[in-house]
Structure formats: structure tokens, C-alpha cells
Short mmCIF file of N, CA and C in Angstrom, two decimals:
data_model
loop_
_atom_site.label_atom_id
_atom_site.label_comp_id
_atom_site.label_asym_id
_atom_site.label_seq_id
_atom_site.Cartn_x
_atom_site.Cartn_y
_atom_site.Cartn_z
N UNK A 1 -15.90 5.51 -13.94
CA UNK A 1 -16.15 6.50 -13.03
C UNK A 1 -15.84 6.35 -11.61
N UNK A 2 -15.09 7.13 -10.99
CA UNK A 2 -14.91 6.91 -9.63
C UNK A 2 -16.18 6.77 -8.35
N UNK A 3 -15.73 5.96 -7.58
CA UNK A 3 -16.76 5.52 -6.57
C UNK A 3 -16.68 6.81 -5.55
N UNK A 4 -17.68 7.42 -5.44
CA UNK A 4 -18.21 8.64 -4.36
C UNK A 4 -17.48 8.34 -3.18
N UNK A 5 -17.36 6.97 -2.54
CA UNK A 5 -17.06 7.10 -1.13
C UNK A 5 -15.43 6.82 -1.32
N UNK A 6 -14.90 6.56 -2.42
CA UNK A 6 -13.30 6.72 -2.74
C UNK A 6 -12.99 8.32 -2.82
N UNK A 7 -13.83 9.05 -3.52
CA UNK A 7 -13.42 10.37 -3.96
C UNK A 7 -13.30 10.97 -2.16
N UNK A 8 -14.55 10.72 -1.64
CA UNK A 8 -14.57 11.30 -0.08
C UNK A 8 -13.80 10.72 0.46
N UNK A 9 -13.17 9.71 0.50
CA UNK A 9 -12.09 8.99 1.33
C UNK A 9 -10.63 9.49 1.09
N UNK A 10 -10.25 9.70 -0.18
CA UNK A 10 -9.19 10.52 -0.91
C UNK A 10 -9.18 11.78 -0.22
N UNK A 11 -10.11 12.83 -0.07
CA UNK A 11 -10.50 14.15 0.29
C UNK A 11 -10.05 13.91 2.00
N UNK A 12 -10.50 13.12 2.60
CA UNK A 12 -10.55 13.17 4.14
C UNK A 12 -8.98 12.75 4.41
N UNK A 13 -8.49 11.74 3.52
CA UNK A 13 -6.93 11.31 3.66
C UNK A 13 -5.90 12.56 3.61
N UNK A 14 -6.35 13.45 2.40
CA UNK A 14 -5.62 14.67 2.13
C UNK A 14 -5.69 15.48 3.36
N UNK A 15 -6.99 15.83 3.88
CA UNK A 15 -7.10 16.71 4.71
C UNK A 15 -6.68 16.56 5.95
N UNK A 16 -6.38 15.04 6.50
CA UNK A 16 -6.01 14.91 7.92
C UNK A 16 -4.42 14.77 7.91
N UNK A 17 -3.94 14.35 6.67
CA UNK A 17 -2.53 14.78 6.54
C UNK A 17 -1.84 16.05 6.58
N UNK A 18 -2.91 16.94 6.02
CA UNK A 18 -2.34 18.51 6.11
C UNK A 18 -2.49 18.84 7.46
N UNK A 19 -3.63 18.24 8.25
CA UNK A 19 -4.09 19.10 9.58
C UNK A 19 -2.83 18.51 10.40
N UNK A 20 -2.12 17.61 10.16
CA UNK A 20 -1.39 16.94 11.03
C UNK A 20 0.10 17.42 10.75
N UNK A 21 0.29 18.19 9.67
CA UNK A 21 1.68 18.75 9.55
C UNK A 21 2.46 17.94 8.62
N UNK A 22 2.12 17.13 7.82
CA UNK A 22 2.73 16.39 6.86
C UNK A 22 2.57 17.19 5.22
N UNK A 23 3.84 17.18 4.76
CA UNK A 23 3.85 17.78 3.39
C UNK A 23 3.55 16.64 2.38
N UNK A 24 2.56 16.71 1.45
CA UNK A 24 2.44 15.78 0.57
C UNK A 24 2.52 16.16 -0.71
N UNK A 25 3.28 17.14 -1.00
CA UNK A 25 3.42 17.81 -2.30
C UNK A 25 4.12 16.90 -3.15
N UNK A 26 4.92 15.71 -2.69
CA UNK A 26 5.55 14.92 -3.53
C UNK A 26 4.97 13.54 -3.40
N UNK A 27 3.69 13.49 -2.95
CA UNK A 27 3.14 12.33 -2.81
C UNK A 27 1.77 11.99 -3.53
N UNK A 28 1.52 10.86 -3.75
CA UNK A 28 0.26 10.38 -4.46
C UNK A 28 -0.78 9.86 -3.43
N UNK A 29 -1.65 10.24 -3.10
CA UNK A 29 -2.56 9.63 -1.97
C UNK A 29 -3.92 9.59 -3.02
N UNK A 30 -4.57 8.15 -2.74
CA UNK A 30 -5.77 7.78 -3.35
C UNK A 30 -6.42 6.62 -2.58
N UNK A 31 -7.61 6.55 -2.60
CA UNK A 31 -8.39 5.67 -2.03
C UNK A 31 -9.08 4.61 -3.18
N UNK A 32 -8.59 3.50 -2.94
CA UNK A 32 -9.53 2.75 -4.42
C UNK A 32 -10.24 1.36 -3.41
N UNK A 33 -11.36 1.37 -3.76
CA UNK A 33 -11.98 0.17 -3.19
C UNK A 33 -11.85 0.16 -1.65
N UNK A 34 -11.59 1.31 -1.08
CA UNK A 34 -11.93 1.43 0.43
C UNK A 34 -10.44 1.25 1.01
N UNK A 35 -9.46 1.18 0.25
CA UNK A 35 -7.87 0.95 0.65
C UNK A 35 -7.16 2.41 0.43
N UNK A 36 -6.56 3.06 1.33
CA UNK A 36 -6.05 4.20 1.35
C UNK A 36 -4.41 3.92 0.89
N UNK A 37 -4.07 4.45 -0.19
CA UNK A 37 -2.68 4.28 -0.78
C UNK A 37 -1.77 5.50 -0.73
N UNK A 38 -0.80 5.62 0.13
CA UNK A 38 0.31 6.98 0.29
C UNK A 38 1.57 6.44 -0.30
N UNK A 39 1.91 7.12 -1.30
CA UNK A 39 2.95 6.76 -2.14
C UNK A 39 3.82 8.05 -2.36
N UNK A 40 5.12 7.63 -2.58
CA UNK A 40 5.97 9.00 -2.72
C UNK A 40 6.69 9.43 -1.68
N UNK A 41 6.87 10.69 -1.51
CA UNK A 41 7.89 11.38 -0.45
C UNK A 41 6.95 12.20 0.57
N UNK A 42 7.38 11.79 1.66
CA UNK A 42 6.76 12.54 2.91
C UNK A 42 7.78 13.34 3.79
N UNK A 43 7.17 14.30 3.83
CA UNK A 43 7.94 15.13 4.85
C UNK A 43 7.16 16.18 5.87
N UNK A 44 7.74 16.43 6.85
CA UNK A 44 7.14 17.19 8.00
C UNK A 44 7.16 18.79 7.49
N UNK A 45 6.11 19.32 7.53
CA UNK A 45 6.28 20.80 7.26
C UNK A 45 7.07 21.46 8.33
N UNK A 46 7.59 22.57 8.04
CA UNK A 46 8.78 23.09 8.84
C UNK A 46 8.16 23.58 10.01
N UNK A 47 6.90 24.11 10.15
CA UNK A 47 6.12 24.79 11.27
C UNK A 47 5.67 23.44 12.21
N UNK A 48 5.88 22.62 11.66
CA UNK A 48 5.29 21.38 12.34
C UNK A 48 6.01 20.52 13.22
N UNK A 49 5.71 20.42 14.56
CA UNK A 49 6.67 19.84 15.62
C UNK A 49 6.37 18.21 15.52
N UNK A 50 7.22 17.64 14.68
CA UNK A 50 7.02 16.35 14.21
C UNK A 50 8.39 15.70 14.54
N UNK A 51 8.74 14.87 15.62
CA UNK A 51 9.93 14.59 15.69
C UNK A 51 10.20 13.38 15.30
N UNK A 52 9.35 12.41 14.89
CA UNK A 52 9.47 11.11 13.93
C UNK A 52 8.44 11.06 13.18
N UNK A 53 8.66 11.35 11.85
CA UNK A 53 7.64 11.10 10.90
C UNK A 53 6.91 9.95 10.72
N UNK A 54 7.82 8.86 10.79
CA UNK A 54 7.30 7.32 10.72
C UNK A 54 6.16 7.04 11.77
N UNK A 55 6.33 7.65 13.16
CA UNK A 55 5.45 7.33 14.11
C UNK A 55 4.45 8.11 13.87
N UNK A 56 4.46 9.39 13.58
CA UNK A 56 3.34 9.94 13.09
C UNK A 56 2.27 9.73 11.91
N UNK A 57 3.11 9.14 10.99
CA UNK A 57 2.39 8.55 9.99
C UNK A 57 1.53 7.18 10.46
N UNK A 58 2.21 6.50 11.20
CA UNK A 58 1.41 5.28 11.90
C UNK A 58 0.23 5.80 12.77
N UNK A 59 0.28 6.87 13.54
CA UNK A 59 -0.76 7.33 14.34
C UNK A 59 -1.99 8.06 13.21
N UNK A 60 -1.68 8.59 12.11
CA UNK A 60 -2.61 9.01 11.17
C UNK A 60 -3.26 7.90 10.34
N UNK A 61 -2.53 6.95 10.16
CA UNK A 61 -3.11 5.81 9.56
C UNK A 61 -4.43 4.96 10.57
N UNK A 62 -3.91 4.90 11.85
CA UNK A 62 -4.83 4.48 12.63
C UNK A 62 -6.17 5.48 12.69
N UNK A 63 -5.97 6.67 12.75
CA UNK A 63 -7.17 7.71 12.50
C UNK A 63 -7.73 7.57 11.30
N UNK A 64 -7.10 7.39 10.09
CA UNK A 64 -7.86 7.38 8.90
C UNK A 64 -8.72 5.78 8.81
N UNK A 65 -7.96 4.90 9.53
CA UNK A 65 -8.92 3.42 9.68
C UNK A 65 -10.27 3.38 10.32
N UNK A 66 -10.19 4.74 10.94
CA UNK A 66 -11.78 4.90 11.87
C UNK A 66 -12.82 5.35 10.82
N UNK A 67 -12.43 5.96 9.72
CA UNK A 67 -13.16 6.57 8.90
C UNK A 67 -14.01 5.82 8.04
N UNK A 68 -15.39 6.06 7.90
CA UNK A 68 -16.12 5.07 7.24
C UNK A 68 -15.69 4.71 5.79
N UNK A 69 -15.21 5.67 5.11
CA UNK A 69 -14.67 5.43 3.59
C UNK A 69 -13.44 4.59 3.37
N UNK A 70 -12.68 4.43 4.55
CA UNK A 70 -11.50 3.83 4.41
C UNK A 70 -11.37 2.76 5.45
N UNK A 71 -10.95 1.54 4.79
CA UNK A 71 -10.90 0.13 5.55
C UNK A 71 -9.52 0.00 5.89
N UNK A 72 -8.71 0.28 4.97
CA UNK A 72 -7.10 -0.20 5.23
C UNK A 72 -6.20 0.94 4.54
N UNK A 73 -4.99 1.12 5.35
CA UNK A 73 -4.26 2.10 4.76
C UNK A 73 -2.77 1.49 4.32
N UNK A 74 -2.52 1.75 3.42
CA UNK A 74 -1.24 1.11 2.96
C UNK A 74 0.02 2.24 2.59
N UNK A 75 0.92 2.40 3.52
CA UNK A 75 2.18 3.61 3.12
C UNK A 75 3.52 2.93 2.70
N UNK A 76 3.53 3.56 1.27
CA UNK A 76 4.55 2.87 0.56
C UNK A 76 5.34 4.29 0.15
N UNK A 77 5.98 4.94 1.37
CA UNK A 77 6.61 6.30 1.02
C UNK A 77 7.85 6.43 1.48
N UNK A 78 8.53 7.21 1.16
CA UNK A 78 9.98 7.53 1.68
C UNK A 78 9.68 8.83 2.45
N UNK A 79 10.54 8.55 3.84
CA UNK A 79 10.21 9.78 4.79
C UNK A 79 11.54 10.61 4.83
N UNK A 80 11.54 11.95 4.50
CA UNK A 80 12.29 12.69 4.39
C UNK A 80 12.23 13.67 5.42
N UNK A 81 13.49 14.26 5.98
CA UNK A 81 13.63 15.36 7.01
C UNK A 81 14.01 16.58 6.55
#
């Protein structure tokens, strides 16, 4: 059974990515043992004003590290434009 903190962390990560205008429809986002893994393909939502997705993801990773459920963030994703 999944750890409750990991489930909460996964929901938090998905929410933050969506709030910041990142399309995660082709990505896998999971928190396991406090580590947030972001894999797959990421792109900016058309209406989002994100000039550089990689820089935006670094900002999001810093924000996620401040959350109680997430200790570390691993981004293993392809950035699409």
C-alpha cells in the first residue's frame, strides 16, 4: 500500500505543475519515499507565458522541495516547445 505522505506529495506536485502552466499529459509524476520523480515529456500550455521551460521547471523544483512531503526532486524529462 502507498505511503500517505507520498500520495499527498504526488497530488501536490501535479497541482503545482498545473498551476504553473506545465502540460503533464505525457509525463509520469510520482513521489516515492519522499523523492518526486518527473519523467516523460513536458511542454508549456499554450496560454502560459513560459519563455524557457527548463528554467521554469528548476523554479518549480525549488518550490516542491519546500513542501513537507517532498525531500528531493528528480527531473528526467524531455522539454518540448
